[in-house]
mmCIF file of C-alpha atoms in Angstrom:
data_model
loop_
_atom_site.group_PDB
_atom_site.id
_atom_site.type_symbol
_atom_site.label_atom_id
_atom_site.label_comp_id
_atom_site.label_asym_id
_atom_site.label_seq_id
_atom_site.Cartn_x
_atom_site.Cartn_y
_atom_site.Cartn_z
ATOM 1 C CA ASP A 1 -0.015 -0.094 0.017
ATOM 2 C CA THR A 2 2.950 2.286 -0.717
ATOM 3 C CA ALA A 3 1.892 5.831 -2.104
ATOM 4 C CA VAL A 4 5.133 6.842 -3.930
ATOM 5 C CA SER A 5 7.460 3.866 -4.604
ATOM 6 C CA GLN A 6 10.724 3.929 -6.473
ATOM 7 C CA THR A 7 13.194 1.391 -7.886
ATOM 8 C CA PRO A 8 16.015 0.420 -7.594
ATOM 9 C CA LYS A 9 16.836 1.918 -3.743
ATOM 10 C CA TYR A 10 20.544 1.981 -4.759
ATOM 11 C CA LEU A 11 22.186 2.112 -8.089
ATOM 12 C CA VAL A 12 26.157 1.772 -8.100
ATOM 13 C CA THR A 13 27.345 2.405 -11.751
ATOM 14 C CA GLN A 14 30.207 3.369 -13.991
ATOM 15 C CA MET A 15 30.706 6.651 -15.555
ATOM 16 C CA GLY A 16 29.595 6.906 -19.056
ATOM 17 C CA ASN A 17 26.780 4.290 -18.273
ATOM 18 C CA ASP A 18 23.097 4.767 -19.215
ATOM 19 C CA LYS A 19 20.629 3.854 -16.145
ATOM 20 C CA SER A 20 16.926 4.310 -15.608
ATOM 21 C CA ILE A 21 15.155 5.128 -11.990
ATOM 22 C CA LYS A 22 11.349 4.050 -12.180
ATOM 23 C CA CYS A 23 8.452 5.706 -10.023
ATOM 24 C CA GLU A 24 5.002 5.029 -9.341
ATOM 25 C CA GLN A 25 2.477 6.671 -7.323
ATOM 26 C CA ASN A 26 -1.128 5.025 -6.453
ATOM 27 C CA LEU A 27 -2.503 8.083 -4.981
ATOM 28 C CA GLY A 28 -4.462 8.941 -7.874
ATOM 29 C CA HIS A 29 -2.441 12.166 -8.330
ATOM 30 C CA ASP A 30 -2.410 14.285 -11.649
ATOM 31 C CA THR A 31 0.992 15.872 -10.689
ATOM 32 C CA MET A 32 4.493 13.938 -10.412
ATOM 33 C CA TYR A 33 8.160 15.282 -9.909
ATOM 34 C CA TRP A 34 11.886 14.361 -9.979
ATOM 35 C CA TYR A 35 13.747 16.015 -7.332
ATOM 36 C CA LYS A 36 17.797 15.730 -6.670
ATOM 37 C CA GLN A 37 19.100 15.943 -3.504
ATOM 38 C CA ASP A 38 22.920 16.630 -2.879
ATOM 39 C CA SER A 39 25.306 15.674 -0.367
ATOM 40 C CA LYS A 40 24.660 18.751 1.627
ATOM 41 C CA LYS A 41 20.765 17.613 1.633
ATOM 42 C CA PHE A 42 19.878 20.615 -0.912
ATOM 43 C CA LEU A 43 16.540 19.524 -2.544
ATOM 44 C CA LYS A 44 16.286 20.858 -5.927
ATOM 45 C CA ILE A 45 13.299 20.062 -8.576
ATOM 46 C CA MET A 46 14.632 18.747 -11.813
ATOM 47 C CA PHE A 47 11.055 18.023 -13.759
ATOM 48 C CA SER A 48 7.374 17.995 -13.093
ATOM 49 C CA TYR A 49 4.881 16.026 -15.283
ATOM 50 C CA ASN A 50 1.025 16.714 -15.194
ATOM 51 C CA ASN A 51 -1.478 14.205 -16.708
ATOM 52 C CA LYS A 52 1.642 13.024 -18.872
ATOM 53 C CA GLU A 53 2.776 16.238 -20.169
ATOM 54 C CA LEU A 54 5.841 18.130 -19.111
ATOM 55 C CA ILE A 55 5.341 21.157 -17.060
ATOM 56 C CA ILE A 56 8.662 21.965 -15.465
ATOM 57 C CA ASN A 57 11.990 21.477 -16.565
ATOM 58 C CA GLU A 58 14.706 23.189 -14.522
ATOM 59 C CA THR A 59 18.024 23.764 -16.261
ATOM 60 C CA VAL A 60 18.945 19.935 -16.218
ATOM 61 C CA PRO A 61 21.468 18.539 -18.580
ATOM 62 C CA ASN A 62 19.793 16.712 -21.606
ATOM 63 C CA ARG A 63 21.421 13.594 -20.623
ATOM 64 C CA PHE A 64 18.522 13.591 -18.099
ATOM 65 C CA SER A 65 15.391 12.388 -19.874
ATOM 66 C CA PRO A 66 11.825 11.912 -18.080
ATOM 67 C CA LYS A 67 9.355 9.984 -19.347
ATOM 68 C CA SER A 68 5.268 9.640 -18.111
ATOM 69 C CA PRO A 69 3.848 6.409 -19.743
ATOM 70 C CA ASP A 70 0.703 7.089 -17.699
ATOM 71 C CA LYS A 71 -0.216 9.669 -14.590
ATOM 72 C CA ALA A 72 0.947 7.304 -12.315
ATOM 73 C CA HIS A 73 4.099 6.452 -13.470
ATOM 74 C CA LEU A 74 7.371 8.976 -14.089
ATOM 75 C CA ASN A 75 10.616 7.190 -15.009
ATOM 76 C CA LEU A 76 14.206 9.010 -15.424
ATOM 77 C CA HIS A 77 16.537 8.001 -17.690
ATOM 78 C CA ILE A 78 20.035 9.135 -17.535
ATOM 79 C CA ASN A 79 22.612 8.896 -20.405
ATOM 80 C CA SER A 80 26.335 8.833 -20.026
ATOM 81 C CA LEU A 81 26.518 9.276 -16.118
ATOM 82 C CA GLU A 82 28.893 11.768 -14.601
ATOM 83 C CA LEU A 83 30.424 11.893 -11.434
ATOM 84 C CA GLY A 84 28.773 14.789 -10.436
ATOM 85 C CA ASP A 85 25.431 13.147 -11.176
ATOM 86 C CA SER A 86 25.887 10.978 -7.757
ATOM 87 C CA ALA A 87 23.047 11.988 -5.413
ATOM 88 C CA VAL A 88 19.752 11.024 -3.929
ATOM 89 C CA TYR A 89 16.988 11.189 -6.311
ATOM 90 C CA PHE A 90 13.261 11.505 -5.053
ATOM 91 C CA CYS A 91 10.127 11.084 -7.036
ATOM 92 C CA ALA A 92 7.098 12.759 -5.675
ATOM 93 C CA SER A 93 3.497 13.387 -6.378
ATOM 94 C CA SER A 94 0.941 15.876 -5.722
ATOM 95 C CA PRO A 95 -3.137 16.135 -6.396
ATOM 96 C CA THR A 96 -2.963 18.926 -8.823
ATOM 97 C CA GLY A 97 0.535 20.500 -9.499
ATOM 98 C CA GLN A 98 -1.251 23.786 -8.744
ATOM 99 C CA GLY A 99 -1.641 26.182 -5.916
ATOM 100 C CA ALA A 100 -0.039 26.347 -2.755
ATOM 101 C CA THR A 101 -2.638 23.807 -1.079
ATOM 102 C CA ASP A 102 -0.886 21.299 -3.215
ATOM 103 C CA THR A 103 0.769 19.107 -0.873
ATOM 104 C CA GLN A 104 3.832 16.705 -2.178
ATOM 105 C CA TYR A 105 4.209 13.235 -1.402
ATOM 106 C CA PHE A 106 7.662 11.944 -1.692
ATOM 107 C CA GLY A 107 9.259 8.465 -2.579
ATOM 108 C CA PRO A 108 11.970 6.640 -0.207
ATOM 109 C CA GLY A 109 14.499 7.727 -2.970
ATOM 110 C CA THR A 110 17.139 6.174 -5.013
ATOM 111 C CA ARG A 111 21.012 6.623 -4.142
ATOM 112 C CA LEU A 112 22.833 6.901 -7.355
ATOM 113 C CA THR A 113 26.694 6.442 -7.048
ATOM 114 C CA VAL A 114 28.637 7.009 -10.203
ATOM 115 C CA LEU A 115 32.320 5.629 -9.790
ATOM 116 C CA GLU B 1 14.682 34.767 -7.182
ATOM 117 C CA ASP B 2 13.077 32.908 -3.995
ATOM 118 C CA GLN B 3 15.523 32.230 -1.297
ATOM 119 C CA VAL B 4 15.039 30.121 1.782
ATOM 120 C CA THR B 5 17.502 30.088 4.787
ATOM 121 C CA GLN B 6 17.324 27.743 7.526
ATOM 122 C CA SER B 7 19.218 27.717 10.716
ATOM 123 C CA PRO B 8 20.886 26.269 12.556
ATOM 124 C CA GLU B 9 22.212 23.839 10.231
ATOM 125 C CA ALA B 10 22.342 21.394 13.320
ATOM 126 C CA LEU B 11 20.760 21.237 16.580
ATOM 127 C CA ARG B 12 21.393 18.809 19.656
ATOM 128 C CA LEU B 13 18.775 18.868 22.510
ATOM 129 C CA GLN B 14 18.405 16.583 25.362
ATOM 130 C CA GLU B 15 14.959 15.039 25.749
ATOM 131 C CA GLY B 16 12.565 17.375 27.128
ATOM 132 C CA GLU B 17 14.380 20.331 26.377
ATOM 133 C CA SER B 18 12.181 22.563 24.145
ATOM 134 C CA SER B 19 13.858 24.736 21.137
ATOM 135 C CA SER B 20 12.695 26.459 17.906
ATOM 136 C CA LEU B 21 14.005 25.927 14.339
ATOM 137 C CA ASN B 22 13.930 29.218 12.141
ATOM 138 C CA CYS B 23 13.019 29.422 8.397
ATOM 139 C CA SER B 24 13.737 32.779 7.127
ATOM 140 C CA TYR B 25 12.593 33.246 3.461
ATOM 141 C CA THR B 26 12.644 36.220 0.522
ATOM 142 C CA VAL B 27 9.712 35.716 -2.119
ATOM 143 C CA SER B 28 7.711 37.943 -4.515
ATOM 144 C CA GLY B 29 4.662 36.953 -2.935
ATOM 145 C CA LEU B 30 4.069 34.154 -0.459
ATOM 146 C CA ARG B 31 1.431 31.389 -1.578
ATOM 147 C CA GLY B 32 2.486 29.125 1.028
ATOM 148 C CA LEU B 33 5.118 27.793 3.417
ATOM 149 C CA PHE B 34 5.690 24.224 3.862
ATOM 150 C CA TRP B 35 7.522 22.203 6.756
ATOM 151 C CA TYR B 36 8.588 18.460 6.008
ATOM 152 C CA ARG B 37 10.334 15.807 8.150
ATOM 153 C CA GLN B 38 12.650 13.997 6.760
ATOM 154 C CA ASP B 39 14.075 10.704 8.274
ATOM 155 C CA PRO B 40 17.887 9.073 6.949
ATOM 156 C CA GLY B 41 17.555 7.376 4.311
ATOM 157 C CA LYS B 42 13.772 8.285 3.490
ATOM 158 C CA GLY B 43 11.923 10.858 1.431
ATOM 159 C CA PRO B 44 10.253 13.951 3.189
ATOM 160 C CA GLU B 45 7.228 13.810 4.906
ATOM 161 C CA PHE B 46 4.980 16.377 4.953
ATOM 162 C CA LEU B 47 4.200 18.364 8.514
ATOM 163 C CA PHE B 48 2.412 21.479 7.713
ATOM 164 C CA THR B 49 1.466 24.355 5.432
ATOM 165 C CA LEU B 50 0.854 27.902 6.367
ATOM 166 C CA TYR B 51 -0.516 30.577 4.190
ATOM 167 C CA SER B 52 -0.601 33.980 5.844
ATOM 168 C CA ALA B 53 1.362 35.643 8.720
ATOM 169 C CA GLY B 54 -0.069 35.195 12.230
ATOM 170 C CA GLU B 55 -1.199 31.673 11.260
ATOM 171 C CA GLU B 56 -0.448 28.870 13.424
ATOM 172 C CA LYS B 57 -0.373 25.028 13.199
ATOM 173 C CA GLU B 58 0.049 22.171 15.676
ATOM 174 C CA LYS B 59 0.670 18.688 15.636
ATOM 175 C CA GLU B 60 1.747 16.744 18.728
ATOM 176 C CA ARG B 61 4.862 18.249 20.060
ATOM 177 C CA LEU B 62 5.373 20.509 17.139
ATOM 178 C CA LYS B 63 4.060 23.825 16.299
ATOM 179 C CA ALA B 64 4.778 26.083 13.241
ATOM 180 C CA THR B 65 4.121 29.763 12.986
ATOM 181 C CA LEU B 66 4.531 32.310 10.154
ATOM 182 C CA THR B 67 5.446 36.164 9.970
ATOM 183 C CA LYS B 68 6.145 38.087 6.695
ATOM 184 C CA LYS B 69 9.726 37.141 6.738
ATOM 185 C CA GLU B 70 10.111 33.794 8.456
ATOM 186 C CA SER B 71 8.507 30.718 10.120
ATOM 187 C CA PHE B 72 9.456 28.872 13.145
ATOM 188 C CA LEU B 73 9.036 25.268 14.095
ATOM 189 C CA HIS B 74 8.653 25.099 18.037
ATOM 190 C CA ILE B 75 9.455 21.543 19.292
ATOM 191 C CA THR B 76 8.173 21.087 22.897
ATOM 192 C CA ALA B 77 9.744 18.656 25.464
ATOM 193 C CA PRO B 78 11.100 16.715 22.406
ATOM 194 C CA LYS B 79 11.407 13.027 22.367
ATOM 195 C CA PRO B 80 14.403 11.031 20.782
ATOM 196 C CA GLU B 81 12.170 9.910 17.962
ATOM 197 C CA ASP B 82 11.609 13.585 16.998
ATOM 198 C CA SER B 83 15.280 13.345 15.698
ATOM 199 C CA ALA B 84 15.280 14.079 11.860
ATOM 200 C CA THR B 85 15.902 16.727 9.483
ATOM 201 C CA TYR B 86 13.299 19.301 9.340
ATOM 202 C CA LEU B 87 13.032 21.005 5.879
ATOM 203 C CA CYS B 88 10.924 24.293 4.913
ATOM 204 C CA ALA B 89 9.743 24.982 1.478
ATOM 205 C CA VAL B 90 8.100 28.126 -0.228
ATOM 206 C CA HIS B 91 5.564 28.460 -3.182
ATOM 207 C CA SER B 92 5.683 31.974 -4.396
ATOM 208 C CA SER B 93 3.431 33.926 -6.790
ATOM 209 C CA GLY B 94 6.287 34.216 -9.375
ATOM 210 C CA GLY B 95 4.354 32.198 -11.764
ATOM 211 C CA SER B 96 5.106 28.515 -11.421
ATOM 212 C CA TYR B 97 4.097 26.119 -8.641
ATOM 213 C CA ILE B 98 7.899 24.931 -8.030
ATOM 214 C CA PRO B 99 8.755 24.986 -4.301
ATOM 215 C CA THR B 100 12.243 26.241 -3.222
ATOM 216 C CA PHE B 101 13.468 24.288 -0.165
ATOM 217 C CA GLY B 102 16.105 25.243 2.353
ATOM 218 C CA ARG B 103 18.691 23.379 3.203
ATOM 219 C CA GLY B 104 17.357 22.010 6.283
ATOM 220 C CA THR B 105 17.936 21.539 9.894
ATOM 221 C CA SER B 106 19.487 18.435 11.292
ATOM 222 C CA LEU B 107 17.579 17.547 15.062
ATOM 223 C CA ILE B 108 19.300 14.937 17.304
ATOM 224 C CA VAL B 109 17.364 14.441 20.467
ATOM 225 C CA HIS B 110 19.598 12.646 22.893
ATOM 226 C CA PRO B 111 17.562 10.500 25.778
#
């Protein structure tokens, strides 16, 4: 009965590889997000999708490509991984994506380590 | 550009020792201020939303307050299970509904 789930929990890979992180929410929300949290705990939004459409893309290298097959899923594919991509990536969802009443619910995170 | 500054960066308390965490913000127009709790190895968990100066919200030992420049998260008689990182985020009227997060306050409560 997990609300927002992500897989995998941990991902260790070599520089230059391509990897994907999957996210699913069973809350019936319209909007999903990807965040990156660096080693200093700073949480910064990367993308937002509303009903499968990209609505926010925050100055993220084009090596990062989100894909939303339906409004319950938002996957993140990363090409040509670099050392600086090492971080914890959080998926989140919210009911509407609009308005300050729109609380976000976060997944457990995926710790990506690039060697 | 919206800015959120949280202080202190880290706080150690003895069980039962009340204290407050600070979140100072600079936004073009505040739509809402959020407090989250984040446990190690987990995602942030929503605590409160505050919308206007003077508003207060409470949950168990936590009380959040809001002024025009800052928000406080007061912790009364904390217990070790209150140990976590507390994150503050703001939504502004700057156009999109992207929250800006602070770097958090890491709270450790010793038994």
